[in-house]
Amino acid sequence: MITAVYPGSFDPVTNGHLDIIRRAASLFDRVIVAVAYNSAKEPLFTVPERLEMLTAVLDDLPNVLVDAYRGLTVRYAQEQGARALIRGLRAVSDFEYEFTMSLTNKKLAPEIETVFLMTEAQYSFISSGSVKEVARYQGCLDDMVPPLVARLLQDKFRANSKG
Ligand code: ADP
């Protein structure tokens, strides 16, 4: 059984992430979508909130699991017995960061391959950051995130503006 780990912040999960997850699920026996506790980023959603969203929107994919991890991604992948890390590429601008990270990960864990899936054209402009910006100013989130995520984003910004 070949397991792949798809690590990321998923703050929040977007249709771009979901497309990568569905495609990875058709290539690997098991895909673990792994939410990183990342102290360097100030998140909008807590890790438990992100896990809950991912679990809800992925419930039709039986070979996809959702989990959270701390520390080195490759160490987590090794603990899960994974053979591959999945990453998505949207544009040339993603490449340099992803290239450096994949070489670092290869040095740390030579047995784990990073597999890059190219975004579908209709998702290439979507990022968690841009989705949050649109939600902050009550823009339309159709086709960018699943309806559940759109609702939770709207609730979050409504709560934040009251607080
Ligand atoms: P990170 O904090 O690790 O960058 P993200 O949640 O922003 O986490 O992204 C996780 C992975 O998904 C990254 O490889 C990123 O390039 C990829 N990704 C994000 N948005 C898209 C998209 N619209 N299409 C394809 N890949 C994407």
CSV table of N, CA, C and O in Angstrom, one decimal, residues 2 6 32-34 53 79 91 102 108 113 135 141 150 153 157:
chain,number,residue,atom,x,y,z
A,2,ILE,N,0.7,2.1,-1.0
A,2,ILE,CA,1.5,3.3,-1.1
A,2,ILE,C,0.7,4.5,-0.5
A,2,ILE,O,-0.4,4.9,-1.0
A,6,TYR,N,-0.1,14.9,2.0
A,6,TYR,CA,-0.2,16.2,1.4
A,6,TYR,C,-0.2,17.2,2.5
A,6,TYR,O,-1.2,17.4,3.2
A,32,ILE,N,-2.9,11.2,3.1
A,32,ILE,CA,-3.1,11.8,4.4
A,32,ILE,C,-3.0,13.3,4.2
A,32,ILE,O,-1.9,13.8,3.8
A,33,VAL,N,-4.0,14.1,4.4
A,33,VAL,CA,-4.0,15.5,4.3
A,33,VAL,C,-3.6,16.0,5.7
A,33,VAL,O,-4.3,15.8,6.7
A,34,ALA,N,-2.4,16.6,5.7
A,34,ALA,CA,-1.8,16.8,7.0
A,34,ALA,C,-1.6,18.4,7.3
A,34,ALA,O,-0.9,19.1,6.6
A,53,MET,N,-13.2,21.2,8.9
A,53,MET,CA,-13.6,21.6,7.6
A,53,MET,C,-13.2,20.6,6.6
A,53,MET,O,-13.9,20.2,5.7
A,79,GLU,N,6.9,8.6,9.9
A,79,GLU,CA,6.1,8.0,10.9
A,79,GLU,C,4.9,7.3,10.3
A,79,GLU,O,4.4,6.3,10.8
A,91,ALA,N,2.1,28.4,-10.2
A,91,ALA,CA,2.7,29.4,-11.2
A,91,ALA,C,4.2,29.3,-10.9
A,91,ALA,O,4.7,28.6,-10.0
A,102,SER,N,11.8,20.9,-1.5
A,102,SER,CA,11.9,19.5,-1.9
A,102,SER,C,13.3,19.0,-1.8
A,102,SER,O,13.5,17.8,-1.4
A,108,LEU,N,17.0,15.3,3.9
A,108,LEU,CA,16.6,14.7,5.2
A,108,LEU,C,16.0,13.3,5.1
A,108,LEU,O,16.3,12.5,6.0
A,113,GLU,N,9.8,10.8,-1.9
A,113,GLU,CA,9.8,11.6,-3.1
A,113,GLU,C,8.7,12.7,-3.0
A,113,GLU,O,7.6,12.5,-2.5
A,135,ALA,N,-13.1,37.3,1.4
A,135,ALA,CA,-14.1,37.1,2.5
A,135,ALA,C,-14.2,38.3,3.4
A,135,ALA,O,-15.2,38.8,3.9
A,141,LEU,N,-17.5,34.2,-3.0
A,141,LEU,CA,-16.5,33.1,-2.9
A,141,LEU,C,-16.9,31.9,-3.8
A,141,LEU,O,-16.2,30.9,-3.7
A,150,ALA,N,-17.2,28.7,2.7
A,150,ALA,CA,-17.6,30.1,2.5
A,150,ALA,C,-18.4,30.6,3.7
A,150,ALA,O,-18.2,31.7,4.2
A,153,LEU,N,-16.1,31.2,6.7
A,153,LEU,CA,-15.3,32.4,6.5
A,153,LEU,C,-16.1,33.6,6.8
A,153,LEU,O,-15.7,34.6,7.5
A,157,PHE,N,-15.4,36.4,9.8
A,157,PHE,CA,-15.1,37.9,9.7
A,157,PHE,C,-16.2,38.7,10.4
A,157,PHE,O,-16.0,39.8,10.8
